[in-house]
Short mmCIF file of C-alpha atoms and ligand atoms in Angstrom, two decimals:
data_model
loop_
_atom_site.label_atom_id
_atom_site.label_comp_id
_atom_site.label_asym_id
_atom_site.label_seq_id
_atom_site.Cartn_x
_atom_site.Cartn_y
_atom_site.Cartn_z
CA MET P 19 -60.45 -23.16 -13.00
CA THR P 20 -56.67 -23.46 -13.22
CA ALA P 21 -54.67 -25.29 -15.92
CA LEU P 22 -53.63 -27.79 -13.25
CA ALA P 23 -57.27 -28.41 -12.23
CA ASP P 24 -58.01 -29.34 -15.87
CA LEU P 25 -55.09 -31.77 -15.90
CA LEU P 26 -56.22 -33.33 -12.60
CA LEU P 27 -59.84 -33.65 -13.80
CA ALA P 28 -58.63 -35.44 -16.95
CA ARG P 29 -56.47 -37.79 -14.86
CA ILE P 30 -59.36 -38.53 -12.47
CA ALA P 31 -61.73 -39.21 -15.42
CA ARG P 32 -59.17 -41.68 -16.80
CA ASP P 33 -57.81 -43.38 -13.63
CA GLY P 34 -60.27 -42.58 -10.82
CA PRO P 35 -59.86 -40.48 -7.65
CA VAL P 36 -56.37 -39.62 -6.36
CA SER P 37 -55.11 -39.49 -2.77
CA VAL P 38 -54.77 -36.14 -0.97
CA ALA P 39 -50.98 -36.74 -1.11
CA SER P 40 -51.01 -37.08 -4.92
CA PHE P 41 -53.16 -33.95 -5.18
CA MET P 42 -50.79 -31.99 -2.90
CA ALA P 43 -47.71 -33.21 -4.78
CA GLU P 44 -49.16 -32.02 -8.11
CA ALA P 45 -50.46 -28.72 -6.69
CA LEU P 46 -47.10 -27.82 -5.08
CA MET P 47 -44.47 -29.40 -7.31
CA HIS P 48 -45.92 -30.01 -10.80
CA PRO P 49 -42.97 -28.98 -13.04
CA VAL P 50 -45.02 -26.53 -15.14
CA HIS P 51 -48.07 -25.54 -13.05
CA GLY P 52 -47.02 -26.36 -9.46
CA TYR P 53 -47.16 -23.65 -6.79
CA TYR P 54 -43.45 -23.75 -5.82
CA ALA P 55 -42.28 -24.53 -9.33
CA THR P 56 -43.60 -21.28 -10.74
CA ARG P 57 -43.37 -18.46 -8.23
CA ASP P 58 -41.79 -16.71 -5.26
CA PRO P 59 -44.61 -17.03 -2.70
CA PHE P 60 -42.88 -15.16 0.13
CA GLY P 61 -43.34 -11.69 1.59
CA ALA P 62 -45.95 -8.98 1.36
CA ALA P 63 -46.61 -9.49 -2.36
CA GLY P 64 -46.84 -13.28 -2.00
CA ASP P 65 -49.10 -15.63 -0.08
CA PHE P 66 -47.28 -15.97 3.23
CA THR P 67 -44.31 -14.81 5.27
CA THR P 68 -41.92 -17.15 7.06
CA ALA P 69 -39.79 -16.48 10.16
CA PRO P 70 -36.52 -15.78 8.28
CA GLU P 71 -38.37 -13.28 6.07
CA ILE P 72 -39.78 -11.50 9.16
CA SER P 73 -36.41 -10.68 10.75
CA GLN P 74 -32.71 -11.37 10.33
CA MET P 75 -32.66 -12.28 14.05
CA PHE P 76 -34.21 -15.68 13.33
CA GLY P 77 -31.44 -16.92 11.00
CA GLU P 78 -28.71 -15.28 13.09
CA LEU P 79 -29.74 -17.19 16.23
CA ILE P 80 -30.18 -20.48 14.33
CA GLY P 81 -26.64 -19.97 12.97
CA LEU P 82 -25.16 -19.42 16.41
CA ALA P 83 -27.02 -22.46 17.82
CA LEU P 84 -25.63 -24.67 15.03
CA ALA P 85 -22.11 -23.26 15.45
CA GLN P 86 -22.29 -23.93 19.22
CA ALA P 87 -23.38 -27.54 18.52
CA TRP P 88 -20.36 -27.80 16.17
CA LEU P 89 -17.98 -26.47 18.86
CA ASP P 90 -19.52 -28.78 21.50
CA GLN P 91 -18.77 -31.76 19.25
CA GLY P 92 -15.10 -30.89 18.73
CA ALA P 93 -15.38 -28.63 15.64
CA PRO P 94 -15.26 -31.37 12.94
CA ASP P 95 -13.74 -30.31 9.61
CA PRO P 96 -15.27 -30.65 7.06
CA VAL P 97 -18.89 -30.32 8.22
CA THR P 98 -22.00 -30.23 6.02
CA LEU P 99 -24.14 -27.15 6.70
CA ALA P 100 -27.46 -28.14 5.12
CA GLU P 101 -30.91 -26.65 4.75
CA LEU P 102 -34.08 -28.38 3.56
CA GLY P 103 -36.41 -26.19 1.45
CA PRO P 104 -34.42 -22.93 1.74
CA GLY P 105 -37.08 -20.70 0.12
CA ARG P 106 -35.36 -17.46 -0.89
CA GLY P 107 -32.06 -18.42 0.82
CA THR P 108 -32.59 -15.76 3.48
CA LEU P 109 -32.14 -18.04 6.50
CA MET P 110 -28.81 -19.46 5.27
CA ALA P 111 -27.53 -15.97 4.37
CA ASP P 112 -28.26 -14.87 7.96
CA VAL P 113 -26.71 -18.08 9.36
CA LEU P 114 -23.51 -17.38 7.40
CA ARG P 115 -23.33 -13.73 8.49
CA SER P 116 -23.83 -14.47 12.19
CA THR P 117 -21.26 -17.28 12.22
CA ALA P 118 -18.53 -15.40 10.33
CA ALA P 119 -16.76 -14.59 13.60
CA VAL P 120 -16.76 -18.20 14.91
CA PRO P 121 -13.10 -19.28 14.44
CA GLY P 122 -12.74 -22.07 11.86
CA PHE P 123 -16.47 -22.50 11.21
CA HIS P 124 -16.60 -21.07 7.69
CA ALA P 125 -13.41 -22.85 6.69
CA ALA P 126 -15.00 -26.18 7.75
CA ALA P 127 -18.59 -25.64 6.56
CA ARG P 128 -19.80 -26.83 3.13
CA VAL P 129 -23.25 -25.44 2.34
CA HIS P 130 -25.77 -27.89 0.84
CA PHE P 131 -29.40 -27.15 -0.09
CA VAL P 132 -32.16 -29.70 -0.69
CA GLU P 133 -34.64 -27.97 -3.00
CA THR P 134 -36.85 -29.26 -5.81
CA SER P 135 -38.12 -25.95 -7.25
CA PRO P 136 -35.87 -24.64 -10.09
CA HIS P 137 -37.40 -21.19 -9.62
CA LEU P 138 -36.48 -21.02 -5.92
CA ARG P 139 -33.04 -22.56 -6.61
CA ALA P 140 -32.28 -19.51 -8.77
CA LEU P 141 -33.27 -17.12 -5.92
CA GLN P 142 -31.17 -19.15 -3.48
CA ALA P 143 -28.14 -19.03 -5.80
CA ALA P 144 -28.32 -15.22 -5.83
CA ARG P 145 -27.98 -15.15 -2.01
CA VAL P 146 -25.77 -18.18 -1.35
CA PRO P 147 -23.81 -18.87 -4.56
CA GLN P 148 -21.41 -21.32 -2.89
CA ALA P 149 -24.18 -23.85 -2.12
CA THR P 150 -24.46 -27.30 -3.68
CA TRP P 151 -28.03 -28.33 -4.55
CA HIS P 152 -29.73 -31.70 -4.11
CA ASP P 153 -33.15 -33.06 -5.09
CA ARG P 154 -33.22 -35.40 -2.11
CA VAL P 155 -31.53 -35.77 1.30
CA ASP P 156 -30.01 -39.14 0.30
CA THR P 157 -27.20 -37.46 -1.65
CA LEU P 158 -26.03 -35.21 1.22
CA PRO P 159 -22.32 -36.00 1.92
CA GLU P 160 -21.30 -38.78 4.29
CA ALA P 161 -19.89 -36.31 6.86
CA PRO P 162 -20.89 -34.57 10.12
CA LEU P 163 -24.17 -32.80 9.43
CA LEU P 164 -25.56 -29.51 10.79
CA LEU P 165 -29.04 -29.16 9.32
CA VAL P 166 -31.94 -26.74 9.57
CA ALA P 167 -35.45 -27.19 8.17
CA ASN P 168 -37.87 -24.32 8.69
CA GLU P 169 -41.38 -24.80 7.29
CA PHE P 170 -40.16 -27.69 5.12
CA PHE P 171 -42.05 -30.67 6.55
CA ASP P 172 -45.40 -28.82 6.46
CA ALA P 173 -45.08 -28.64 2.66
CA LEU P 174 -44.70 -32.42 2.25
CA PRO P 175 -47.78 -34.22 0.90
CA ILE P 176 -49.96 -36.04 3.45
CA ARG P 177 -52.55 -38.79 3.17
CA GLN P 178 -55.72 -38.45 5.26
CA PHE P 179 -57.74 -41.31 6.77
CA VAL P 180 -61.09 -41.39 8.54
CA ARG P 181 -61.56 -44.06 11.21
CA ALA P 182 -64.27 -46.62 10.39
CA SER P 183 -64.54 -49.28 13.15
CA ALA P 184 -61.23 -51.19 13.15
CA GLY P 185 -60.32 -49.89 9.66
CA TRP P 186 -59.75 -46.63 7.80
CA ARG P 187 -61.35 -44.91 4.79
CA GLU P 188 -58.90 -42.77 2.83
CA ARG P 189 -59.94 -39.26 1.88
CA MET P 190 -59.62 -38.97 -1.91
CA VAL P 191 -59.90 -36.17 -4.46
CA GLY P 192 -62.47 -37.00 -7.15
CA ALA P 193 -64.73 -35.05 -9.50
CA GLN P 194 -68.37 -34.04 -9.53
CA ASP P 195 -70.10 -31.76 -12.07
CA GLY P 196 -66.75 -30.84 -13.59
CA GLN P 197 -65.27 -29.73 -10.24
CA LEU P 198 -62.75 -31.34 -7.91
CA CYS P 199 -64.33 -32.68 -4.71
CA PHE P 200 -63.43 -34.79 -1.68
CA GLY P 201 -64.71 -38.34 -1.19
CA LEU P 202 -63.85 -41.44 0.85
CA SER P 203 -62.50 -44.83 -0.25
CA GLU P 204 -63.80 -48.18 1.01
CA ALA P 205 -62.59 -49.11 4.52
CA THR P 206 -59.39 -51.16 4.83
CA SER P 207 -57.17 -52.07 7.75
CA LEU P 208 -53.74 -50.41 7.61
CA ALA P 209 -50.73 -51.66 9.56
CA MET P 210 -49.05 -48.22 9.40
CA LEU P 211 -51.98 -46.72 11.36
CA ALA P 212 -52.21 -49.50 13.98
CA ASP P 213 -50.86 -47.14 16.68
CA ARG P 214 -53.63 -44.60 15.90
CA LEU P 215 -56.44 -47.02 16.81
CA GLY P 216 -55.82 -46.14 20.46
CA GLY P 217 -56.97 -42.59 21.17
CA THR P 218 -59.27 -42.27 18.14
CA GLN P 219 -62.92 -43.10 17.55
CA ASP P 220 -65.15 -43.66 14.52
CA GLY P 221 -65.23 -40.56 12.32
CA ASP P 222 -61.88 -39.13 13.54
CA MET P 223 -59.41 -38.09 10.86
CA VAL P 224 -55.68 -38.84 11.11
CA GLU P 225 -52.88 -37.83 8.74
CA HIS P 226 -49.80 -39.66 7.50
CA CYS P 227 -46.84 -38.13 5.64
CA PRO P 228 -45.38 -40.90 3.40
CA ALA P 229 -42.08 -39.08 2.68
CA LEU P 230 -41.27 -38.23 6.31
CA PRO P 231 -39.86 -41.58 7.58
CA GLY P 232 -37.29 -41.81 4.75
CA ILE P 233 -36.13 -38.19 5.12
CA ILE P 234 -35.82 -38.34 8.93
CA GLY P 235 -34.21 -41.79 8.75
CA THR P 236 -31.51 -40.52 6.37
CA ILE P 237 -30.75 -37.40 8.45
CA ALA P 238 -30.68 -39.41 11.68
CA ASP P 239 -28.38 -42.00 10.13
CA ARG P 240 -25.85 -39.31 9.07
CA ILE P 241 -25.92 -37.74 12.56
CA ALA P 242 -25.64 -41.08 14.37
CA ARG P 243 -22.63 -42.17 12.28
CA HIS P 244 -20.77 -38.87 11.76
CA GLY P 245 -22.08 -36.46 14.42
CA GLY P 246 -23.87 -33.13 14.05
CA ALA P 247 -27.39 -31.89 14.79
CA ALA P 248 -30.67 -31.13 12.99
CA LEU P 249 -33.01 -28.29 13.95
CA ILE P 250 -36.58 -28.87 12.75
CA ILE P 251 -38.91 -25.89 13.08
CA ASP P 252 -42.50 -26.06 11.94
CA TYR P 253 -46.08 -25.60 12.90
CA GLY P 254 -47.79 -28.64 14.30
CA ASP P 255 -47.71 -30.57 17.53
CA TRP P 256 -46.80 -33.88 19.12
CA GLN P 257 -49.59 -35.76 17.36
CA SER P 258 -52.22 -34.00 15.31
CA LEU P 259 -55.81 -35.16 15.10
CA GLY P 260 -58.34 -33.95 12.54
CA ASP P 261 -58.07 -32.23 9.17
CA THR P 262 -55.06 -29.87 9.13
CA LEU P 263 -54.84 -29.47 5.33
CA GLN P 264 -54.83 -25.75 4.72
CA ALA P 265 -54.64 -23.52 1.65
CA LEU P 266 -53.37 -19.92 1.70
CA ALA P 267 -53.64 -17.44 -1.13
CA GLY P 268 -52.80 -13.75 -0.73
CA HIS P 269 -52.30 -14.19 3.06
CA ALA P 270 -55.91 -15.46 3.44
CA PRO P 271 -57.28 -18.99 3.96
CA ALA P 272 -58.65 -20.56 0.76
CA ASP P 273 -60.47 -23.72 -0.35
CA PRO P 274 -57.69 -26.33 -0.93
CA LEU P 275 -59.40 -27.68 -4.08
CA ALA P 276 -60.42 -24.31 -5.60
CA ALA P 277 -57.26 -23.32 -7.45
CA PRO P 278 -54.56 -26.04 -7.45
CA GLY P 279 -51.16 -24.54 -8.31
CA HIS P 280 -52.25 -21.00 -7.31
CA ALA P 281 -52.55 -21.46 -3.52
CA ASP P 282 -50.02 -22.76 -0.99
CA LEU P 283 -51.00 -26.04 0.64
CA THR P 284 -49.69 -27.17 4.04
CA ALA P 285 -50.50 -29.62 6.81
CA HIS P 286 -49.49 -29.62 10.46
CA VAL P 287 -46.31 -31.53 11.22
CA ASP P 288 -46.69 -34.61 13.39
CA PHE P 289 -43.57 -34.42 15.58
CA ALA P 290 -44.35 -37.86 17.10
CA ALA P 291 -43.83 -39.30 13.59
CA ILE P 292 -40.44 -37.57 13.45
CA ALA P 293 -39.50 -38.94 16.89
CA ALA P 294 -40.51 -42.45 15.73
CA HIS P 295 -37.89 -42.52 12.95
CA ILE P 296 -34.72 -41.17 14.57
CA GLY P 297 -32.93 -44.55 14.76
CA ASN P 298 -29.83 -44.30 16.96
CA THR P 299 -29.97 -40.51 17.49
CA ARG P 300 -31.79 -38.67 20.27
CA HIS P 301 -34.48 -36.03 19.95
CA THR P 302 -34.96 -33.06 22.24
CA ARG P 303 -38.20 -32.12 23.92
CA LEU P 304 -40.65 -30.32 21.65
CA THR P 305 -40.20 -26.63 22.51
CA SER P 306 -42.19 -23.65 21.34
CA GLN P 307 -40.42 -21.25 18.96
CA GLY P 308 -40.92 -18.32 21.35
CA VAL P 309 -39.22 -20.12 24.25
CA PHE P 310 -36.41 -21.39 22.01
CA LEU P 311 -35.63 -17.92 20.61
CA GLU P 312 -35.79 -16.30 24.06
CA ARG P 313 -33.33 -18.90 25.41
CA LEU P 314 -30.98 -18.11 22.52
CA GLY P 315 -31.06 -14.43 23.44
CA ILE P 316 -33.40 -12.86 20.89
CA THR P 317 -34.39 -10.04 23.23
CA ALA P 318 -30.77 -8.97 23.81
CA ARG P 319 -30.15 -9.11 20.04
CA ALA P 320 -33.35 -7.13 19.38
CA ARG P 321 -32.23 -4.40 21.83
CA LYS P 322 -28.83 -4.17 20.15
CA LEU P 323 -30.36 -3.85 16.67
CA ALA P 324 -32.92 -1.32 17.95
CA THR P 325 -30.23 1.17 18.96
CA GLY P 326 -29.66 2.18 15.33
CA LEU P 327 -33.37 2.50 14.45
CA THR P 328 -36.01 5.22 14.74
CA GLY P 329 -39.59 5.83 13.58
CA ALA P 330 -41.25 3.30 11.26
CA ALA P 331 -38.13 1.13 11.08
CA LEU P 332 -38.07 0.81 14.88
CA ASP P 333 -41.81 0.01 14.98
CA ALA P 334 -41.33 -2.70 12.33
CA HIS P 335 -38.40 -4.17 14.27
CA VAL P 336 -40.39 -4.30 17.54
CA ALA P 337 -43.34 -5.87 15.69
CA ALA P 338 -41.04 -8.50 14.13
CA HIS P 339 -39.65 -9.48 17.54
CA ARG P 340 -43.20 -9.84 18.86
CA ARG P 341 -44.35 -11.79 15.81
CA LEU P 342 -41.57 -14.36 16.15
CA THR P 343 -41.88 -14.87 19.91
CA HIS P 344 -45.31 -13.90 21.28
CA PRO P 345 -47.59 -16.86 22.15
CA ALA P 346 -50.51 -15.18 20.36
CA GLU P 347 -48.47 -14.89 17.14
CA MET P 348 -45.86 -17.44 15.96
CA GLY P 349 -44.35 -18.07 19.40
CA ASP P 350 -46.57 -21.01 20.41
CA LEU P 351 -47.90 -22.25 17.07
CA PHE P 352 -44.42 -23.06 15.81
CA LYS P 353 -42.41 -25.77 17.53
CA VAL P 354 -38.74 -26.77 17.52
CA MET P 355 -37.23 -30.23 17.86
CA ALA P 356 -33.56 -31.14 17.43
CA LEU P 357 -31.93 -34.47 16.59
CA TYR P 358 -28.45 -35.04 18.03
CA PRO P 359 -26.05 -37.94 18.65
CA ALA P 360 -26.56 -40.09 21.73
CA THR P 361 -22.98 -39.21 22.75
CA ALA P 362 -23.43 -35.41 22.58
CA MET P 363 -25.44 -32.77 24.39
CA PRO P 364 -28.47 -31.19 22.74
CA PRO P 365 -28.05 -27.93 20.77
CA PRO P 366 -28.45 -24.76 22.89
CA GLY P 367 -31.97 -23.66 23.74
CA LEU P 368 -33.41 -27.19 23.82
CA ASP P 369 -33.80 -29.79 26.59
CA PRO P 370 -33.02 -33.51 26.27
C1 SAM G 3 -42.82 -22.94 2.99
S1 SAM G 3 -41.35 -22.90 2.07
C2 SAM G 3 -40.20 -22.52 3.36
C3 SAM G 3 -39.01 -21.76 2.87
C4 SAM G 3 -37.95 -21.38 3.89
N1 SAM G 3 -37.49 -22.53 4.65
C5 SAM G 3 -38.41 -20.28 4.80
O1 SAM G 3 -38.55 -20.54 5.99
O2 SAM G 3 -38.63 -19.17 4.33
C6 SAM G 3 -41.05 -24.59 1.63
C7 SAM G 3 -39.75 -24.83 0.89
O3 SAM G 3 -39.55 -26.24 0.71
C8 SAM G 3 -39.34 -26.54 -0.67
N2 SAM G 3 -39.87 -27.89 -0.87
C9 SAM G 3 -41.14 -28.30 -0.73
N3 SAM G 3 -41.24 -29.64 -0.92
C10 SAM G 3 -39.98 -30.09 -1.15
C11 SAM G 3 -39.42 -31.38 -1.40
N4 SAM G 3 -40.17 -32.47 -1.44
N5 SAM G 3 -38.08 -31.48 -1.58
C12 SAM G 3 -37.31 -30.36 -1.52
N6 SAM G 3 -37.78 -29.10 -1.30
C13 SAM G 3 -39.11 -28.97 -1.12
C14 SAM G 3 -40.07 -25.42 -1.39
O4 SAM G 3 -39.70 -25.28 -2.74
C15 SAM G 3 -39.68 -24.23 -0.50
O5 SAM G 3 -38.35 -23.81 -0.76
#
């Protein structure tokens, strides 16, 4: 039992069961015991590895795609270069290195990070000291915005609902015999899930991310009014169905309720929900990460980097290229969608 499980059990005994979203929020972001608040979960010694941690090629190509979008829109100066949930700061460090030769880009770009974990903010500051940090997207500058979010939306808390006739029962976290357990609320009708009544039947589970509409709405509003582009990369699909809540500890799947605060929790990203909140911007077609990176030239970049490598370093480099792009690895599971102004063309590598 973790310290956070004890706190949650006491809260449930006092106030009753909590939503899956409240449970996720505590497990990931509790200021003392939360997963992200207390540790560096990335890499071989942590619980998972993300694309920027696998190879520098990922951040380099994202950087060049954003810089091309900036050039295509007349090279506005200043421009906000923002990242949501920057982890160790690796992606932005690679973005900045690959764009150093783009004339005028660094002089115009102001780096902004949206990050709630003080522990990860310290790691980010070591890599990208010039950044300005925000708790929320709302305080990003009123200026043209180039934004990247890799594996950010999958960390946002979700609520889960099970269809019951014309209504929905919410999946809750309660307690039994001193342990956390799942249960279901009474059925209610919910206007926000009206569009999910088509295409589902009794017993189906759907998920809803309460924070997503506000975050996407704010980003889309900045891009519609000032220009720019947002690249959203995550695992998920157009519209997920079923239970996608997943816990990872030590690179292996775990029981989400077993050790709150000690395991990473994620849920698939519902890209249809993103597309529903883009206001006056446009969104590109949902494209698999493998196709996107190939279109941006990852294989040519991989060949160039390979020329200086031999032995184990070369093997690791080849494996990293495969891991990022191959459909059986991250290539298909991860998807990319961009938001861009109605008056501009989509960022490179993506179709309108
Ligand atoms: C799975 S990590 C991804 C890190 C990085 N983007 C990468 O690809 O390596 C999720 C990141 O989002 C941050 N995060 C999670 N929820 C957040 C929230 N509500 N607001 C701001 N940052 C958040 C975490 O602290 C962490 O930096």
